[in-house]
Every structure is written in structure tokens, then in C-alpha cells.
Coordinates of C-alpha atoms in Angstrom, one line a residue:
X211 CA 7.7 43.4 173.0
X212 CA 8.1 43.0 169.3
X213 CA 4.7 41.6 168.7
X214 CA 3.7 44.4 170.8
X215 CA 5.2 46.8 168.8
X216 CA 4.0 45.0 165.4
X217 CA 0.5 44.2 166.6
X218 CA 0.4 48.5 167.2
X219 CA 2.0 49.3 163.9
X220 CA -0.2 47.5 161.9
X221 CA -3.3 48.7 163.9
X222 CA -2.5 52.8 163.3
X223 CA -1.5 51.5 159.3
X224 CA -5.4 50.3 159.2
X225 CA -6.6 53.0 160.6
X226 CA -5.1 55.8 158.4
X227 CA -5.9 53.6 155.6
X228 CA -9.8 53.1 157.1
X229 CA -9.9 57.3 156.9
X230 CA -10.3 57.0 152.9
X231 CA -14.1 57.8 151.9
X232 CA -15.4 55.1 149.1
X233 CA -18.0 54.1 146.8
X234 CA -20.2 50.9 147.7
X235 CA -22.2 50.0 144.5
X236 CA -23.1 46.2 143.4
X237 CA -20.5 43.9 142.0
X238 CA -20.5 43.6 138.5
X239 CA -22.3 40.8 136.1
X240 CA -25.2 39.9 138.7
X241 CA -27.8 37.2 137.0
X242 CA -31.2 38.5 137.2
X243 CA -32.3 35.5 139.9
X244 CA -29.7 36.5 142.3
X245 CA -31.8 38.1 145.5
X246 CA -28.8 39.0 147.9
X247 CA -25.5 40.3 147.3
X248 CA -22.9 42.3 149.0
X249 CA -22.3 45.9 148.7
X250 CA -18.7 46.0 147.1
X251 CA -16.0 48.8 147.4
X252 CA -14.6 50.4 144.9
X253 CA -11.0 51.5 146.3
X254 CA -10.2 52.5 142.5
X255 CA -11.7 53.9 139.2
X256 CA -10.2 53.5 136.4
X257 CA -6.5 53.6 138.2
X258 CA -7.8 56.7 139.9
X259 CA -8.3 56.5 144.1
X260 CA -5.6 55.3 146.9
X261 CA -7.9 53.3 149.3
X262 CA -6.6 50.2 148.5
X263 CA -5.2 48.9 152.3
X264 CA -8.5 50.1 154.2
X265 CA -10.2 46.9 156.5
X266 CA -12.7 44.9 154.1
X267 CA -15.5 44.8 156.8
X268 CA -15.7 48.5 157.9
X269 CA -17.3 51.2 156.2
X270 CA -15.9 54.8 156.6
X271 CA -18.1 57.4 157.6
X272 CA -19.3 59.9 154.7
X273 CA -18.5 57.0 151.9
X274 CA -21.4 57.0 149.4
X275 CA -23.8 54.1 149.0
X276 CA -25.4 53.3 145.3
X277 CA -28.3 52.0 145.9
X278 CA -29.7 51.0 142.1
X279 CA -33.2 51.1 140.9
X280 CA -35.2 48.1 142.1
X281 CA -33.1 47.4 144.9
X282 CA -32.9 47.7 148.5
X283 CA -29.8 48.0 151.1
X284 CA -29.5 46.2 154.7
X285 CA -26.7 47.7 157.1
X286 CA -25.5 45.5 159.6
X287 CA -23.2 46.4 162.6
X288 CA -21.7 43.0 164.6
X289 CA -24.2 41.0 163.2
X290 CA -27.3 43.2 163.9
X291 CA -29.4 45.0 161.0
X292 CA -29.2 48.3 161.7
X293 CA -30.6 50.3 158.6
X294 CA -32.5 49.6 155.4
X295 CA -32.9 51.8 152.4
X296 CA -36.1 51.3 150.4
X297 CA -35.3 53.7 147.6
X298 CA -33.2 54.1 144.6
X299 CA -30.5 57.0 144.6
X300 CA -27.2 57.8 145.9
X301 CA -26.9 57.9 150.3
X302 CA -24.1 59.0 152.7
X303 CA -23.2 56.4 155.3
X304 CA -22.6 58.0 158.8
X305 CA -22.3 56.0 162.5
X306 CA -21.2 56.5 165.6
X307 CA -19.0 53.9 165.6
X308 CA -15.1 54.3 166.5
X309 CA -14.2 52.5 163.9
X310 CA -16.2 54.0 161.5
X311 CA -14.8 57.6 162.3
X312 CA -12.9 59.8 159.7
X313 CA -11.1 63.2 159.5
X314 CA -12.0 63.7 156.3
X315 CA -15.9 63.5 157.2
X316 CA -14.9 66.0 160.1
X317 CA -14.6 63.6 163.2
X318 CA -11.5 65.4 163.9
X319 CA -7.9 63.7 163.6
X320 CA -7.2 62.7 167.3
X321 CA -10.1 60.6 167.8
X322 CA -10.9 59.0 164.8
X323 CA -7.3 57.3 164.6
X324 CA -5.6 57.4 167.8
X325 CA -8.4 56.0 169.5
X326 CA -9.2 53.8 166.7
X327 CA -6.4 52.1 166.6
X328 CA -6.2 52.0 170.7
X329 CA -9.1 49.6 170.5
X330 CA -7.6 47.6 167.3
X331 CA -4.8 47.5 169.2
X332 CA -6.9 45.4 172.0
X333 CA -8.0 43.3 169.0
X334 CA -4.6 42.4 167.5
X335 CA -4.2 45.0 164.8
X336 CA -8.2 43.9 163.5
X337 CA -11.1 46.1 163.6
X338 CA -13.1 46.2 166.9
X339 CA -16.1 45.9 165.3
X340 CA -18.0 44.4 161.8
X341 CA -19.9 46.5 159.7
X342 CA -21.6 44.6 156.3
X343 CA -24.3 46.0 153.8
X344 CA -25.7 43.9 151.4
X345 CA -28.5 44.6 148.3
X346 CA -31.7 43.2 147.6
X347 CA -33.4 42.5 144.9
X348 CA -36.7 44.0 145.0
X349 CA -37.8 43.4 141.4
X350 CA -39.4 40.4 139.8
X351 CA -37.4 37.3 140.2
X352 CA -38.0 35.3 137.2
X353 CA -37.3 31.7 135.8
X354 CA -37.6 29.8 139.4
X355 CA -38.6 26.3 137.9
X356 CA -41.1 23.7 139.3
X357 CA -41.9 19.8 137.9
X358 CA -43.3 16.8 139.0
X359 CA -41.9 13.2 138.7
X360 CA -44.9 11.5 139.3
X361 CA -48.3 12.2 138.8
X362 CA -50.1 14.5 141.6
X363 CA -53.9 14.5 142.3
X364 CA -56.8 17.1 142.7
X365 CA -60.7 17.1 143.0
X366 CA -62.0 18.7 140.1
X367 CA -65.2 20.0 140.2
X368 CA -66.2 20.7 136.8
X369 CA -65.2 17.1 135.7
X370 CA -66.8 16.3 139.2
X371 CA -64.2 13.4 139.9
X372 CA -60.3 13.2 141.0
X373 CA -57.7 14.1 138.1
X374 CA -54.0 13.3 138.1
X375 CA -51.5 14.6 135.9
X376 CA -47.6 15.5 135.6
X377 CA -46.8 19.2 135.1
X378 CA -43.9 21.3 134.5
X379 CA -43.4 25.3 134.4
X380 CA -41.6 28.2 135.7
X381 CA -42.8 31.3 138.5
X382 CA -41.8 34.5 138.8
X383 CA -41.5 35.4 143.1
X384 CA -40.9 39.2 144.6
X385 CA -39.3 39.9 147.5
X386 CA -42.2 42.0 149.3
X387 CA -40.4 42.1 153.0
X388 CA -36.9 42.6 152.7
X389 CA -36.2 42.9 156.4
X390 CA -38.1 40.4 156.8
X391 CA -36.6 37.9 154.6
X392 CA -33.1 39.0 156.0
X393 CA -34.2 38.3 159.3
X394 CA -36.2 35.1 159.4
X395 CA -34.7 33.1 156.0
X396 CA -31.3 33.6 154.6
X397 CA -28.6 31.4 155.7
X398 CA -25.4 33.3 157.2
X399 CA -23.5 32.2 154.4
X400 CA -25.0 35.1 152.5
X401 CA -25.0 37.7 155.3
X402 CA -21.4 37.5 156.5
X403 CA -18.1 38.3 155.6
X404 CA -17.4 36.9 152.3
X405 CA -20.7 36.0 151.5
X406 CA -21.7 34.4 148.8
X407 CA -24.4 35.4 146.0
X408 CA -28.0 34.2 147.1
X409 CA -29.3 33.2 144.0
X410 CA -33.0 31.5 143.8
X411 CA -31.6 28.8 140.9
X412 CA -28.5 27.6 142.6
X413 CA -28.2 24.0 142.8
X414 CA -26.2 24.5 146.0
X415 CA -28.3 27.1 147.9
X416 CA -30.3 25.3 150.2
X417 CA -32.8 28.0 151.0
X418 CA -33.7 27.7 147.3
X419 CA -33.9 24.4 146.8
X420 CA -36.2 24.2 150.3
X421 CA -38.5 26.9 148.0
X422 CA -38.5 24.6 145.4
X423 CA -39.6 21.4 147.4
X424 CA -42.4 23.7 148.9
X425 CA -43.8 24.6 145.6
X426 CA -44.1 21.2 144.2
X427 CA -46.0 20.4 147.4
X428 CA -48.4 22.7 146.9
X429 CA -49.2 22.4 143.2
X430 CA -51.8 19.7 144.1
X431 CA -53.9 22.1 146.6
X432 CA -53.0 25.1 143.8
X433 CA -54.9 23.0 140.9
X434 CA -57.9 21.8 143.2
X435 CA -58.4 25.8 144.3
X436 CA -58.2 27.0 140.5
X437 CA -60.7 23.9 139.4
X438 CA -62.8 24.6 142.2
X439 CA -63.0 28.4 141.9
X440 CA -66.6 29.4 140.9
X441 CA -65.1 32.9 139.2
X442 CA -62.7 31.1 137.0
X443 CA -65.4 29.0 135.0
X444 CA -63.9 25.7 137.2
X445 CA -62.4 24.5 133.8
X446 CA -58.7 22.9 133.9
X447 CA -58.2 24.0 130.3
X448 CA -58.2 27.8 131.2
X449 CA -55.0 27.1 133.8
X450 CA -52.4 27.1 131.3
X451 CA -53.1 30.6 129.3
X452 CA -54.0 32.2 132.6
X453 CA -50.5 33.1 134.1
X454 CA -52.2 35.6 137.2
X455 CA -54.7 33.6 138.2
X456 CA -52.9 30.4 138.5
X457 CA -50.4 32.5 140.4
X458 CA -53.0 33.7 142.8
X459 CA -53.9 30.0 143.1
X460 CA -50.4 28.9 143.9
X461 CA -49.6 31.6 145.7
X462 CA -52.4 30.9 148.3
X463 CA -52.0 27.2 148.5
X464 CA -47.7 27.9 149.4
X465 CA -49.1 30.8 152.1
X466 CA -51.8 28.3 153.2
X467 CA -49.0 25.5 153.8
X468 CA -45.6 27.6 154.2
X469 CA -46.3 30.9 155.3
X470 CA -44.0 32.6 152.6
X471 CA -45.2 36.0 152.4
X472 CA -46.1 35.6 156.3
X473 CA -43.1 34.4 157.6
X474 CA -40.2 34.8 155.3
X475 CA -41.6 38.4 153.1
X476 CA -41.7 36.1 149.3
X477 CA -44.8 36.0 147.6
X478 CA -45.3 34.5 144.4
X479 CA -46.4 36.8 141.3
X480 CA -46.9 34.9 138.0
X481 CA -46.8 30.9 136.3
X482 CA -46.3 30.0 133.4
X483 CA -47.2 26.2 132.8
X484 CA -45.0 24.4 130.1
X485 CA -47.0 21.3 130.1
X486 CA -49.6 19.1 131.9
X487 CA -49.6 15.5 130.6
X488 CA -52.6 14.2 132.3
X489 CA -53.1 10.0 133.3
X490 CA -55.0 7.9 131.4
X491 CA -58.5 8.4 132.9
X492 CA -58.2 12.0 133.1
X493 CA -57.3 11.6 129.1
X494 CA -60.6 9.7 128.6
X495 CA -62.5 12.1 130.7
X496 CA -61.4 15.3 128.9
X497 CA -62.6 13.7 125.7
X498 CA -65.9 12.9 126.8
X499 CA -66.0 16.2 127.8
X500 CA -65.1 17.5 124.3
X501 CA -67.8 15.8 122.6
X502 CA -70.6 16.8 124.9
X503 CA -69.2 20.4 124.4
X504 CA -69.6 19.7 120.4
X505 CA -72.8 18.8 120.9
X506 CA -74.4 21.1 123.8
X507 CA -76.3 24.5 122.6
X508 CA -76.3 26.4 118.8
X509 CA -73.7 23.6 117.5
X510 CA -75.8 20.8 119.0
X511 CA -78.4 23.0 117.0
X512 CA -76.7 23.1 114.0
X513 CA -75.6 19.2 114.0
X514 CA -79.5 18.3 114.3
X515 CA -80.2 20.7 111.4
X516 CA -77.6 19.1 108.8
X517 CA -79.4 15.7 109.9
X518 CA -82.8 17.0 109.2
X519 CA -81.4 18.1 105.4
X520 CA -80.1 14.8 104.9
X521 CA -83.4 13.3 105.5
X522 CA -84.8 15.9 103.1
X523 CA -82.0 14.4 100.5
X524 CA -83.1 10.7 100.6
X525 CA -86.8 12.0 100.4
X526 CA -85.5 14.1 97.3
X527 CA -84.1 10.7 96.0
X528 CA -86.2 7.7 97.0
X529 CA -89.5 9.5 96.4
X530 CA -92.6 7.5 98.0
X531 CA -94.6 8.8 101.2
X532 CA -92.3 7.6 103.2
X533 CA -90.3 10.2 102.4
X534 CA -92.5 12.6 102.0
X535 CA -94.3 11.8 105.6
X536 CA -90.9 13.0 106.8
X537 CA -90.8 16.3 104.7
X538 CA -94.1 17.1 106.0
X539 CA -92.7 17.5 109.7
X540 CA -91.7 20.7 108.7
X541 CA -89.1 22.8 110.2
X542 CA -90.9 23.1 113.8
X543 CA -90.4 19.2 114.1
X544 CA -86.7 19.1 113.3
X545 CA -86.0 22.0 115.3
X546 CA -88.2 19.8 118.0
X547 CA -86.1 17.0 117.4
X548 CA -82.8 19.1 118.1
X549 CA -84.2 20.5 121.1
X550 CA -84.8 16.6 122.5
X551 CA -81.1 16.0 121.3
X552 CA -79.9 18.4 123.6
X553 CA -82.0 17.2 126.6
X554 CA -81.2 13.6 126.8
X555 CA -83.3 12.9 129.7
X556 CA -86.4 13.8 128.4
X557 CA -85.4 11.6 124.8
X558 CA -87.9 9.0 125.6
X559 CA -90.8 11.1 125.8
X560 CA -90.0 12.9 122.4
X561 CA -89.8 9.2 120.6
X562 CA -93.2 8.5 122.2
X563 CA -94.6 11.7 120.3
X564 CA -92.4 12.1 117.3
X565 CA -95.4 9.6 114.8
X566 CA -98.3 11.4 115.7
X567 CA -96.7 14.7 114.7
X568 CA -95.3 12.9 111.6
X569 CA -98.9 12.2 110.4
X570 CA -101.4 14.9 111.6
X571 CA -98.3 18.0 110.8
X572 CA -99.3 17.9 107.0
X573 CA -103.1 18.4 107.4
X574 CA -103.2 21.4 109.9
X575 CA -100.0 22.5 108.0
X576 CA -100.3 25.6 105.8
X577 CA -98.6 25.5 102.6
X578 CA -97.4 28.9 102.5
X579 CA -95.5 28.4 105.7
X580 CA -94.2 25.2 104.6
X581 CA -92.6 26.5 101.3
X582 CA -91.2 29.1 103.6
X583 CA -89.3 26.7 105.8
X584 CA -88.3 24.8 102.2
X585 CA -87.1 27.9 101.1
X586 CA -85.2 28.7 104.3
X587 CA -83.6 25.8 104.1
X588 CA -82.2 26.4 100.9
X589 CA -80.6 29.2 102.0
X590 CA -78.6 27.6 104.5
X591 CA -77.4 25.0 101.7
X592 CA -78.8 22.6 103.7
X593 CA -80.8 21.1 100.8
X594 CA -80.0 21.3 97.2
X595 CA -82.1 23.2 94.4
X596 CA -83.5 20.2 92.6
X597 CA -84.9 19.4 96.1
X598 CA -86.4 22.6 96.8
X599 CA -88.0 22.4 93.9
X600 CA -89.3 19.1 94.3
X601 CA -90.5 19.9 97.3
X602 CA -92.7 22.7 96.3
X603 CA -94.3 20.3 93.8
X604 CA -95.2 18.2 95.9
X605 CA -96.9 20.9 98.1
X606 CA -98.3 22.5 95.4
X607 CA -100.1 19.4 93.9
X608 CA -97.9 19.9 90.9

């Protein structure tokens, strides 16, 4: 009889106090990475407000939700999602559950408490039922980090072999399907009574850590589609200044392997790459690379151009026909000669013709244009005055 009695007393005692309308806004101090949280009451303001007793897991009808901007809100009733709210702004929660009833929202006296605490009392003073709503974060998560221990591998068609390096960075993700990733990926710890704070950069939150493994696994596949995407020029170099299209690349080769945005509503939105230490081949590669780049079109050009004006210089200063056999090439043979550099293949032919154009060049050769050509030179400060003017005395017959 007297847990009887007790067991009712404190059954009605919730109930009145479950009457009290509140606020439900999001706890205070949340770090940006944090994706789920729970919707928190406010029994008091600033010392102002009485519900202080009212059951932690029930929401009152006509209590006010805050939902902020950037964020959703999930309702769930016994375990069940039963609403979301995809838009910021202030929201009146209403249901037809008992236990959820209040006079002061007009459900009428009698039944919102007598019968209330009829079916608490069934339930040893508790609640009959479980009502929970939670935010999420619907903005740009930033500062989710990825690394490599070990060197990973990728075919790279520019460089048209394998590559291996170590990399480092940080992505931004979004969460694009709330209800989705509510439904198919958070643990219960963050959806429950007491839940905790689902943060993407806990140490302890497996979900985010099982996020982070997937990543890593798919940086390999992300490199070989960036290097081996025609539109993107297929050069490694442009990866780390090109935060959206990296992202794209990642973000595909996680959906290809994972099925984030698929099955779990994630998707990935931006990387930034700290570092890439590449292995020792790939090293030796890349330079190879850079000095066929210093020497390919207008600089390969310009390299040939400074060689031809040093020839003109030792002419200047050795005197003799030797020399001079070389001046008399003119500028159409040392722009020849710069057009063979830049086509090593057909080299051997050029060498095969380069002394017959030596020796007949300064017989059909007009002197006119040839001074012309001596002058342009000059311009360029590819050949001194005193050799200019050398030059054009020995063309003149001076």
C-alpha cells in the first residue's frame, strides 16, 4: 500500500510539473565540428520561470522550439523519428500524446493530468512514453583531418608511370541528408537519453573515426582520378592550390567505395592539402619533368637564341672565317637550329644539313637583310655594340 500510495504521488507531482510550457534551444558553447546535439530545456532565464521538476524526456505541448540558422531538428517519440524541421525560426511543438498534454495549451485539466498520471502510474511514477529532439548541423563542417603513414600509390598519366607519395590535409564535409544520416549512421549513444555530443573530431566517436579510415582509403583512387582527368590539365602540381576540384575528386572516389552521400546523407565539399612528400622516384621524375618544361616552346626558343649570341661573341673575339662562317648562318639558321632543339627526334637530320647551310647561306644571302638580323639582335642585347659593329664591316667589305 505505501508504495502504492508513493508510486501515485509522485506520478500526479510529474505530471503538474510536465504542464509547464518551455523553451528548447541548443546547449551553450558547441565547437563548430559538432553534427548532433540535443535540444536542451531551459526551465529558467535568468532566475525567471518555475519548470524546474518537469520529466527530462517529455516535451510539453505548445513549448517553443529554436531552431538556429544552419541547423536542422529531428523529433523522436519511443525511439521513432517523427518530425524534421528543415528551416531556421522559432516552431510550436504539438502531439497527441498523453503525456505530452497540457492545460495551459488548452487540452483541458481532467485529461491532460488525471489521465496522465493514470498511465505513469502503470509505469511506476515514470513517463509512459519518450519523446527526444536533437539538432543538426547543416552547415560546413570544417577541419576533419586526413594523413598517411606510409606512402600510397596512383597511375599518373601525365608522368605516364605509378607515383607514390605521403600526404597530409584537412576536408570540409556537409551533412546533405539529415534524416538520412539519423536513420542509417549515428550510433544510439547520440540519439538517446543523455546523449552525448556527435562531434566529427572526437577521438572517441567511432562513427568518426570509421569516416576517417574511409577517407585515407580513398586518397589513392582520389589522386589517380585528379591525375587522370583530361579537364584538369592531368598535372599533380595543380592538386594542391585546387581545393574544389580535389574535393570533387575525393568526394567521388569515398561515394565510389563508401556510399557516403548514398547511404549515410555526408558528402564531402572542399580539401585543402598541407603537404605531399613524394618517394624517391617520383622526386627524380618531377625534375626531369621541370627541365623538359624549361626547355619546351618560346623559352626553349629563347635558350637557343642566347646560344646563337654567344657564338656571335667568340666570332666577335677570335676573328678568322671560322667565325665568321658561323655569322653568316644568319638569324633563319639559329632560329632553325632552335626549332631542331625543340624536336629531338628529328635532331639527327638537322646535324646532317646544318654545313651545307653554313657555307652556301652567305652567297645567296642579301646584305641588307643580314644587317637587319645583326641589328635585331642588338636590340635584344644579345650581342654587344662593338660586335654589331664588327659585324657590319665585315658585311660591308669595310
Amino acid at each position: 500500500m505505501f508504495g502504492f500510495i508513493k508510486a501515485f504521488t509522485g506520478a500526479l507531482g510529474g505530471t503538474f510539473a510536465d504542464q509547464w510550457k518551455d523553451f528548447l534551444t541548443a546547449p551553450a558553447g558547441l565547437a563548430p565540428t559538432a553534427a548532433i546535439f540535443p535540444a536542451m530545456p531551459q526551465g529558467q532565464n535568468a532566475g525567471r520561470g518555475a519548470n524546474v521538476k518537469g520529466s527530462s524526456n517529455i516535451i510539453t505541448n505548445g513549448s517553443r522550439i529554436v531552431v538556429p540558422e544552419g541547423y536542422g531538428l529531428v523529433t523522436f517519440q519511443d525511439g521513432q523519428l517523427t518530425g524534421f524541421i528543415a528551416e531556421p525560426g522559432g516552431f510550436i511543438y504539438a502531439s497527441d500524446d498523453p503525456n505530452s498534454q497540457s492545460f495551459f495549451a488548452g487540452d483541458g485539466i481532467l485529461s491532460s493530468t488525471l489521465k496522465t498520471s493514470w498511465e505513469r502510474f502503470k509505469f511506476g511514477g515514470q513517463p509512459g512514453s519518450q519523446q527526444l529532439a536533437f539538432y543538426v548541423n547543416l552547415k560546413e563542417i570544417p577541419n576533419n583531418r586526413f594523413g598517411t603513414q606510409s606512402e600510397i600509390y596512383w597511375d599518373d598519366a601525365y608522368l605516364g608511370t605509378q607515383v607514390g607519395a605521403i600526404t597530409r590535409g584537412t576536408y570540409t564535409l556537409r551533412i546533405v541528408d539529415p534524416v538520412l544520416f539519423v536513420k542509417q549512421f549515428a550510433p544510439l549513444a547520440y540519439l538517446g537519453t543523455d546523449a552525448k555530443i556527435f562531434d566529427f573530431t572526437d577521438l572517441d566517436n567511432d562513427a568518426a573515426s570509421q569516416l576517417f579510415n574511409e577517407v585515407v582509403g580513398s586518397l589513392a583512387a582520389a589522386f589517380s582520378y585528379y591525375t587522370n582527368d583530361p579537364s584538369k590539365g592531368n598535372r599533380i602540381a595543380r592538386i594542391q592550390g585546387d581545393a574544389i576540384g580535389f574535393a570533387q575528386s575525393l568526394g567521388q572516389a569515398v561515394e565510389d567505395g563508401y556510399q557516403w552521400t548514398s547511404d549515410r546523407g555526408i558528402s564531402i565539399v572542399k580539401v585543402a592539402i598541407q603537404s605531399i612528400e613524394y618517394d624517391e622516384d617520383t622526386r627524380a621524375l618531377l625534375s626531369d619533368v621541370k627541365k623538359a618544361d624549361a626547355l619546351g616552346g618560346a623559352r626553349g626558343n629563347s635558350f637557343m637564341q642566347q646560344a646563337a649570341a654567344r657564338g656571335f661573341q667568340a666570332a666577335g673575339e677570335n676573328g678568322g672565317g671560322d667565325g665568321m662562317a658561323f655569322l653568316g648562318m644568319g638569324m633563319g639558321a639559329a632560329a632553325g637550329a632552335a626549332g631542331a632543339f625543340q624536336q629531338p627526334n628529328t635532331a639527327p637530320g638537322f646535324a646532317q644539313q646544318a654545313a651545307p647551310t653554313a657555307t652556301a647561306a652567305p652567297a645567296a644571302e642579301d646584305p641588307a637583310a643580314k644587317l637587319s638580323q645583326l641589328k635585331g639582335l642588338l636590340d635584344q642585347g644579345l650581342i654587344t655594340e662593338a660586335d654589331y659593329e664588327a659585324a657590319k664591316a665585315k658585311v660591308l667589305g669595310l
